[in-house]
Amino acid sequence: MAEKRKIIIDTDPGQDDAAAILLAFGSPEELEVLGITTVAGNVPLALTSRNARMICELCGRQDIKVFAGADRPVKRPLITAEHVHGKTGLDGPVLPAPTMALQEQHGVDFIIETLRREPAGTVTLCTLGPLTNIALALEKAPDIAPRVRELVMMGGGFFEGGNITPAAEFNIYVDPEAAQAVLKSGIPVVMMPLDVTHQLLTLKKRVEAIRAIGTRPAIAMVEMLEFFERFDVEKYGSDGGPLHDPSTVAYLLKPELFKGRDCNVEVELESELTVGMTVVDWWQVTDRKHNAKVMRHVDSDGFFALLAERFARV
Ligand code: RIB
Ligand code: CA
C-alpha cells in the first residue's frame, strides 16, 4: 500500500469545510491528519475554532489536535460570511458544544514546528480558508517553504469570476496579501478555484445518497448542506449549491477526478474594483513563471460518489 500522506488541514468551518474534514476522516488508509489549524474567515476565529472541534467530536475524533491560528488577515480588517454560513458558521444541525480543548500552541507555530520536525517533502498543507496562517508561518520561518510537499488550496477563480465580488473569490478576497505570499513562496501549489467548485453542485440525488448512509455524521452533514446551499440556490438558481472545500481532499485521494494545467497566478492587491482577483495566465500570454497547478475540470459524479463512499466510513 502506498505511504499515507501526512496533512495539516487549515480551515475556517464553514459547512463545506466540514465536508472536507469528514472526507479526510473517512480516508484513514490514505491520509494521516497531523492536526487542524483554524483561521478567521467565514466567521471569527473563536467560532471557527469551536466549529472545528465540534466537527471532530461529531466524527468521534477527539484525538485530533486543533490549534487556533490568526484572528485577522495579515494587513486588512476581517471580512466574514455569516450571510452564507449562518451566525455560528455551522448552522444547520443542532450539535453539542465542544468538550475537547483547543491546543495551547498557536496554529502558526504548529505549522512551523511540524514542517521542521517531519522529513522534508512529506507534509501536505490542505487550506480551506484565507491563507493568513500559511503566510504568517512563511514570514516567521522562511526555511519551511522548501519543506512543504504540496499546498492544495480551495481559492480563487478565473473563468468563473468571483463570488464575494464580481472579481474575487472569498478566501483570497479576505486576505489577498497572504494569498500572494503563498503564490510567491515557491511551494508547489494546487489551486481549486470556483471554476472547479461551481461544477460540484449538491444536487438533490447527491444529498439523498449521503442521507441514505444514515449515520449521525452523515445526517448532520446533510443538515449542513441543506442550510449552506440555500444561499447559492437563491443566487445562482441552481439545483443545489457549489461544494467548495472537499475538492482539495478529493484531489489528494483521487487526482484523476480533476484536470488543469500549470500556470502563473498573481493576485490583485491594489485596485478597489478587483482586489483579491486571481489573475491566471491560462493561455500563457506572459513569460511569468508557473507557480500553481490550476484545476478547471472535474468529474462531479465521481467526486460525489467518493464523498458518499468515504462519509459512510466516518
Ligand atoms: O469561496 C468559497 C470559500 O469561502 C470556501 O472555503 C468557503 O468555506 C468559504 O471559506
Ligand atoms: Ca472554507
Short mmCIF file of C-alpha atoms and ligand atoms in Angstrom, two decimals:
data_model
loop_
_atom_site.label_atom_id
_atom_site.label_comp_id
_atom_site.label_asym_id
_atom_site.label_seq_id
_atom_site.Cartn_x
_atom_site.Cartn_y
_atom_site.Cartn_z
CA MET A 1 0.00 0.00 0.00
CA ALA A 2 1.24 3.49 -0.82
CA GLU A 3 2.67 5.57 2.01
CA LYS A 4 -0.03 7.53 3.91
CA ARG A 5 0.04 11.22 3.06
CA LYS A 6 0.55 13.44 6.11
CA ILE A 7 -1.63 16.52 6.02
CA ILE A 8 -2.37 19.63 8.04
CA ILE A 9 -5.87 20.99 7.42
CA ASP A 10 -6.08 24.80 7.71
CA THR A 11 -9.71 25.78 7.88
CA ASP A 12 -12.48 28.31 8.67
CA PRO A 13 -15.50 26.00 9.22
CA GLY A 14 -17.89 26.52 7.47
CA GLN A 15 -20.24 23.74 6.34
CA ASP A 16 -18.20 22.96 3.22
CA ASP A 17 -15.04 22.89 5.37
CA ALA A 18 -16.84 20.26 7.46
CA ALA A 19 -17.41 18.15 4.34
CA ALA A 20 -13.68 18.31 3.57
CA ILE A 21 -12.80 17.28 7.14
CA LEU A 22 -15.28 14.36 7.07
CA LEU A 23 -13.78 13.24 3.74
CA ALA A 24 -10.32 13.25 5.30
CA PHE A 25 -11.53 11.36 8.40
CA GLY A 26 -13.21 8.80 6.12
CA SER A 27 -9.91 8.08 4.38
CA PRO A 28 -7.52 6.86 7.10
CA GLU A 29 -5.73 4.45 4.75
CA GLU A 30 -4.56 7.30 2.53
CA LEU A 31 -4.39 10.32 4.85
CA GLU A 32 -2.88 10.99 8.27
CA VAL A 33 -4.25 14.25 9.71
CA LEU A 34 -1.35 15.65 11.76
CA GLY A 35 -3.54 18.48 13.06
CA ILE A 36 -6.16 21.06 12.23
CA THR A 37 -5.34 24.77 12.35
CA THR A 38 -8.15 27.29 12.35
CA VAL A 39 -8.26 30.76 10.83
CA ALA A 40 -10.72 33.66 10.87
CA GLY A 41 -12.75 33.67 7.66
CA ASN A 42 -16.35 32.54 7.27
CA VAL A 43 -16.85 33.56 10.91
CA PRO A 44 -14.46 34.95 13.57
CA LEU A 45 -11.66 32.76 14.95
CA ALA A 46 -13.42 31.84 18.21
CA LEU A 47 -16.24 30.32 16.15
CA THR A 48 -14.08 28.59 13.54
CA SER A 49 -12.07 27.07 16.41
CA ARG A 50 -15.30 25.98 18.16
CA ASN A 51 -16.72 24.57 14.93
CA ALA A 52 -13.56 22.59 14.09
CA ARG A 53 -13.75 20.82 17.46
CA MET A 54 -17.48 20.18 17.08
CA ILE A 55 -16.80 18.53 13.71
CA CYS A 56 -14.05 16.37 15.24
CA GLU A 57 -16.37 15.28 18.06
CA LEU A 58 -19.25 14.64 15.63
CA CYS A 59 -16.87 12.18 13.94
CA GLY A 60 -15.59 10.67 17.18
CA ARG A 61 -12.14 12.12 16.51
CA GLN A 62 -11.36 13.74 19.87
CA ASP A 63 -7.80 12.53 19.21
CA ILE A 64 -7.27 15.22 16.59
CA LYS A 65 -5.35 18.27 17.80
CA VAL A 66 -6.99 21.60 16.94
CA PHE A 67 -4.86 24.76 17.05
CA ALA A 68 -6.28 28.27 16.81
CA GLY A 69 -4.40 30.46 14.33
CA ALA A 70 -4.80 34.03 13.10
CA ASP A 71 -7.82 36.05 14.14
CA ARG A 72 -7.48 38.54 11.29
CA PRO A 73 -5.81 38.91 7.89
CA VAL A 74 -2.13 39.92 7.71
CA LYS A 75 -2.96 43.51 6.76
CA ARG A 76 -6.65 44.14 6.24
CA PRO A 77 -9.66 44.10 8.58
CA LEU A 78 -11.50 40.77 8.74
CA ILE A 79 -14.47 40.20 6.42
CA THR A 80 -16.77 37.31 7.35
CA ALA A 81 -19.60 35.44 5.60
CA GLU A 82 -22.38 34.83 8.12
CA HIS A 83 -24.84 35.52 5.30
CA VAL A 84 -23.75 32.22 3.76
CA HIS A 85 -22.83 30.06 6.75
CA GLY A 86 -25.18 31.43 9.45
CA LYS A 87 -24.20 33.27 12.61
CA THR A 88 -22.43 30.23 14.13
CA GLY A 89 -20.68 29.40 10.85
CA LEU A 90 -22.02 25.86 11.14
CA ASP A 91 -25.78 26.45 11.02
CA GLY A 92 -27.97 23.52 10.01
CA PRO A 93 -27.61 20.67 12.53
CA VAL A 94 -28.00 21.03 16.29
CA LEU A 95 -24.61 19.92 17.59
CA PRO A 96 -23.39 19.84 21.21
CA ALA A 97 -20.83 22.40 22.30
CA PRO A 98 -17.29 21.00 22.08
CA THR A 99 -15.77 19.29 25.14
CA MET A 100 -12.28 18.73 23.65
CA ALA A 101 -9.86 21.57 24.43
CA LEU A 102 -8.06 23.76 21.95
CA GLN A 103 -4.30 23.19 21.92
CA GLU A 104 -2.24 25.81 23.75
CA GLN A 105 0.18 26.25 20.85
CA HIS A 106 -0.69 28.85 18.20
CA GLY A 107 -1.66 27.34 14.84
CA VAL A 108 1.13 29.20 13.03
CA ASP A 109 3.73 27.74 15.41
CA PHE A 110 2.23 24.26 14.99
CA ILE A 111 2.63 24.56 11.22
CA ILE A 112 6.26 25.70 11.57
CA GLU A 113 7.17 23.08 14.18
CA THR A 114 5.55 20.24 12.24
CA LEU A 115 7.25 21.17 8.96
CA ARG A 116 10.63 21.39 10.72
CA ARG A 117 10.11 18.07 12.55
CA GLU A 118 8.74 15.90 9.76
CA PRO A 119 11.14 14.87 6.96
CA ALA A 120 11.30 17.50 4.21
CA GLY A 121 8.79 16.93 1.44
CA THR A 122 6.45 14.72 3.46
CA VAL A 123 3.79 17.17 4.77
CA THR A 124 0.94 18.50 2.63
CA LEU A 125 -0.96 21.65 3.58
CA CYS A 126 -4.66 21.50 2.75
CA THR A 127 -6.10 25.03 3.00
CA LEU A 128 -9.84 25.64 3.11
CA GLY A 129 -9.97 29.32 4.11
CA PRO A 130 -7.98 32.55 3.87
CA LEU A 131 -4.23 31.82 3.68
CA THR A 132 -3.32 34.00 6.67
CA ASN A 133 -1.79 31.23 8.82
CA ILE A 134 0.40 29.96 5.98
CA ALA A 135 1.63 33.46 5.12
CA LEU A 136 2.43 34.20 8.78
CA ALA A 137 4.30 30.88 9.08
CA LEU A 138 6.34 31.66 5.96
CA GLU A 139 7.17 35.14 7.28
CA LYS A 140 8.22 33.79 10.70
CA ALA A 141 10.10 30.78 9.32
CA PRO A 142 11.06 31.14 5.64
CA ASP A 143 13.03 27.88 5.95
CA ILE A 144 9.78 25.88 5.90
CA ALA A 145 8.86 26.72 2.29
CA PRO A 146 11.08 24.07 0.63
CA ARG A 147 9.94 21.50 3.24
CA VAL A 148 6.29 21.57 2.14
CA ARG A 149 5.40 18.65 -0.13
CA GLU A 150 2.42 20.44 -1.70
CA LEU A 151 -0.21 23.03 -0.77
CA VAL A 152 -3.69 22.21 -2.06
CA MET A 153 -5.92 25.26 -1.69
CA MET A 154 -9.54 25.99 -2.26
CA GLY A 155 -9.40 29.54 -3.53
CA GLY A 156 -9.54 31.89 -6.46
CA GLY A 157 -11.47 31.91 -9.67
CA PHE A 158 -10.82 32.96 -13.24
CA PHE A 159 -13.27 31.94 -15.95
CA GLU A 160 -16.00 31.86 -13.29
CA GLY A 161 -15.11 35.27 -11.87
CA GLY A 162 -15.68 35.86 -8.17
CA ASN A 163 -18.30 35.07 -5.52
CA ILE A 164 -17.78 37.80 -2.92
CA THR A 165 -17.14 40.49 -5.55
CA PRO A 166 -17.52 40.18 -9.32
CA ALA A 167 -13.74 39.57 -9.50
CA ALA A 168 -12.69 37.86 -6.26
CA GLU A 169 -13.35 34.56 -4.50
CA PHE A 170 -13.90 34.81 -0.73
CA ASN A 171 -10.78 33.04 0.64
CA ILE A 172 -8.47 35.18 -1.49
CA TYR A 173 -10.52 38.37 -1.03
CA VAL A 174 -10.33 38.16 2.78
CA ASP A 175 -6.53 38.06 2.73
CA PRO A 176 -5.09 38.83 -0.72
CA GLU A 177 -1.63 39.65 0.65
CA ALA A 178 -1.46 36.20 2.26
CA ALA A 179 -2.51 34.52 -0.98
CA GLN A 180 0.13 36.44 -2.92
CA ALA A 181 2.81 35.46 -0.38
CA VAL A 182 1.91 31.79 -0.73
CA LEU A 183 1.92 32.00 -4.53
CA LYS A 184 5.36 33.65 -4.45
CA SER A 185 6.81 31.21 -1.89
CA GLY A 186 7.92 28.51 -4.33
CA ILE A 187 5.71 25.94 -2.55
CA PRO A 188 4.13 23.55 -5.11
CA VAL A 189 0.53 24.84 -5.15
CA VAL A 190 -2.57 23.06 -6.48
CA MET A 191 -5.41 25.55 -6.85
CA MET A 192 -9.07 24.53 -6.70
CA PRO A 193 -10.85 27.66 -7.95
CA LEU A 194 -14.54 28.42 -8.40
CA ASP A 195 -14.05 27.19 -11.98
CA VAL A 196 -13.97 23.69 -10.50
CA THR A 197 -16.13 24.08 -7.40
CA HIS A 198 -19.05 25.61 -9.31
CA GLN A 199 -19.31 22.23 -11.08
CA LEU A 200 -19.69 20.44 -7.72
CA LEU A 201 -23.37 21.13 -7.04
CA THR A 202 -25.19 19.47 -4.15
CA LEU A 203 -27.95 18.10 -6.39
CA LYS A 204 -30.91 16.53 -4.56
CA LYS A 205 -29.91 12.99 -5.63
CA ARG A 206 -26.38 13.58 -4.31
CA VAL A 207 -27.62 14.85 -0.95
CA GLU A 208 -30.05 11.89 -0.72
CA ALA A 209 -27.15 9.48 -1.28
CA ILE A 210 -25.45 10.98 1.77
CA ARG A 211 -28.68 10.94 3.81
CA ALA A 212 -29.09 7.24 2.94
CA ILE A 213 -25.88 6.48 4.85
CA GLY A 214 -27.99 7.10 7.93
CA THR A 215 -25.17 7.66 10.42
CA ARG A 216 -25.12 10.67 12.76
CA PRO A 217 -22.19 12.33 10.93
CA ALA A 218 -23.89 11.78 7.55
CA ILE A 219 -27.24 13.17 8.74
CA ALA A 220 -25.53 16.18 10.32
CA MET A 221 -23.66 16.71 7.04
CA VAL A 222 -26.96 16.70 5.11
CA GLU A 223 -28.38 19.26 7.54
CA MET A 224 -25.29 21.42 7.00
CA LEU A 225 -25.55 21.12 3.22
CA GLU A 226 -29.26 21.95 3.22
CA PHE A 227 -28.53 25.11 5.18
CA PHE A 228 -25.38 26.03 3.23
CA GLU A 229 -26.85 25.58 -0.26
CA ARG A 230 -29.91 27.82 0.30
CA PHE A 231 -27.82 30.98 -0.32
CA ASP A 232 -26.31 29.73 -3.58
CA VAL A 233 -29.55 28.18 -4.86
CA GLU A 234 -31.11 31.61 -4.42
CA LYS A 235 -28.14 33.35 -6.05
CA TYR A 236 -27.48 31.01 -8.97
CA GLY A 237 -30.95 29.50 -9.38
CA SER A 238 -29.28 26.11 -9.49
CA ASP A 239 -30.29 22.67 -8.15
CA GLY A 240 -28.02 22.66 -5.12
CA GLY A 241 -25.05 24.86 -4.27
CA PRO A 242 -21.33 24.52 -5.04
CA LEU A 243 -19.48 22.37 -2.51
CA HIS A 244 -16.10 24.08 -2.47
CA ASP A 245 -13.68 22.79 0.17
CA PRO A 246 -13.80 18.96 -0.19
CA SER A 247 -12.34 19.40 -3.71
CA THR A 248 -8.93 19.75 -2.01
CA VAL A 249 -9.09 16.46 -0.09
CA ALA A 250 -10.69 14.70 -3.07
CA TYR A 251 -7.64 15.74 -5.12
CA LEU A 252 -5.35 14.08 -2.58
CA LEU A 253 -7.43 10.89 -2.76
CA LYS A 254 -8.26 10.74 -6.48
CA PRO A 255 -6.33 13.33 -8.51
CA GLU A 256 -7.61 11.70 -11.68
CA LEU A 257 -11.01 13.29 -10.99
CA PHE A 258 -9.52 16.68 -11.89
CA LYS A 259 -7.96 18.29 -14.95
CA GLY A 260 -5.97 21.51 -15.10
CA ARG A 261 -2.64 22.94 -16.12
CA ASP A 262 0.46 24.61 -14.71
CA CYS A 263 0.02 28.36 -14.87
CA ASN A 264 1.23 31.62 -13.46
CA VAL A 265 -1.21 33.07 -10.92
CA GLU A 266 -0.94 36.57 -9.46
CA VAL A 267 -3.27 38.31 -7.01
CA GLU A 268 -4.55 41.87 -7.46
CA LEU A 269 -3.69 43.86 -4.33
CA GLU A 270 -4.25 47.50 -5.34
CA SER A 271 -7.42 48.09 -7.36
CA GLU A 272 -10.57 48.73 -5.33
CA LEU A 273 -12.57 47.18 -8.16
CA THR A 274 -10.66 43.91 -8.48
CA VAL A 275 -8.68 43.43 -5.24
CA GLY A 276 -8.37 39.71 -4.46
CA MET A 277 -8.77 38.67 -8.07
CA THR A 278 -6.57 35.70 -9.05
CA VAL A 279 -5.16 36.57 -12.46
CA VAL A 280 -4.48 33.19 -14.08
CA ASP A 281 -2.26 33.24 -17.19
CA TRP A 282 -4.19 30.25 -18.58
CA TRP A 283 -3.21 30.97 -22.22
CA GLN A 284 0.42 31.66 -21.29
CA VAL A 285 0.47 35.13 -22.82
CA THR A 286 3.21 36.31 -20.44
CA ASP A 287 6.58 34.88 -19.54
CA ARG A 288 5.69 34.88 -15.85
CA LYS A 289 6.84 31.70 -14.11
CA HIS A 290 4.37 28.86 -13.48
CA ASN A 291 3.59 28.85 -9.73
CA ALA A 292 0.41 26.78 -9.47
CA LYS A 293 -1.37 23.81 -10.99
CA VAL A 294 -4.75 25.40 -11.68
CA MET A 295 -7.67 23.00 -11.93
CA ARG A 296 -10.52 23.72 -14.35
CA HIS A 297 -12.43 20.46 -14.92
CA VAL A 298 -13.75 17.81 -12.54
CA ASP A 299 -15.75 14.58 -12.77
CA SER A 300 -18.51 15.79 -10.45
CA ASP A 301 -20.37 12.45 -10.32
CA GLY A 302 -17.10 10.72 -9.43
CA PHE A 303 -16.46 13.37 -6.76
CA PHE A 304 -19.83 12.86 -5.04
CA ALA A 305 -19.51 9.08 -5.30
CA LEU A 306 -16.20 9.40 -3.42
CA LEU A 307 -17.82 11.62 -0.80
CA ALA A 308 -20.70 9.18 -0.20
CA GLU A 309 -18.30 6.23 -0.04
CA ARG A 310 -15.96 7.89 2.47
CA PHE A 311 -18.62 9.65 4.57
CA ALA A 312 -20.06 6.19 5.22
CA ARG A 313 -16.80 5.24 6.92
CA VAL A 314 -16.85 8.11 9.42
O1 RIB B 1 -15.44 30.90 -1.69
C1 RIB B 1 -15.64 29.67 -1.04
C2 RIB B 1 -14.75 29.53 0.14
O2 RIB B 1 -15.05 30.56 1.08
C3 RIB B 1 -14.96 28.21 0.91
O3 RIB B 1 -13.75 27.84 1.53
C4 RIB B 1 -15.97 28.59 1.95
O4 RIB B 1 -15.88 27.76 3.12
C5 RIB B 1 -15.52 29.98 2.28
O5 RIB B 1 -14.45 29.88 3.22
CA CA B 2 -13.69 27.40 3.94
#
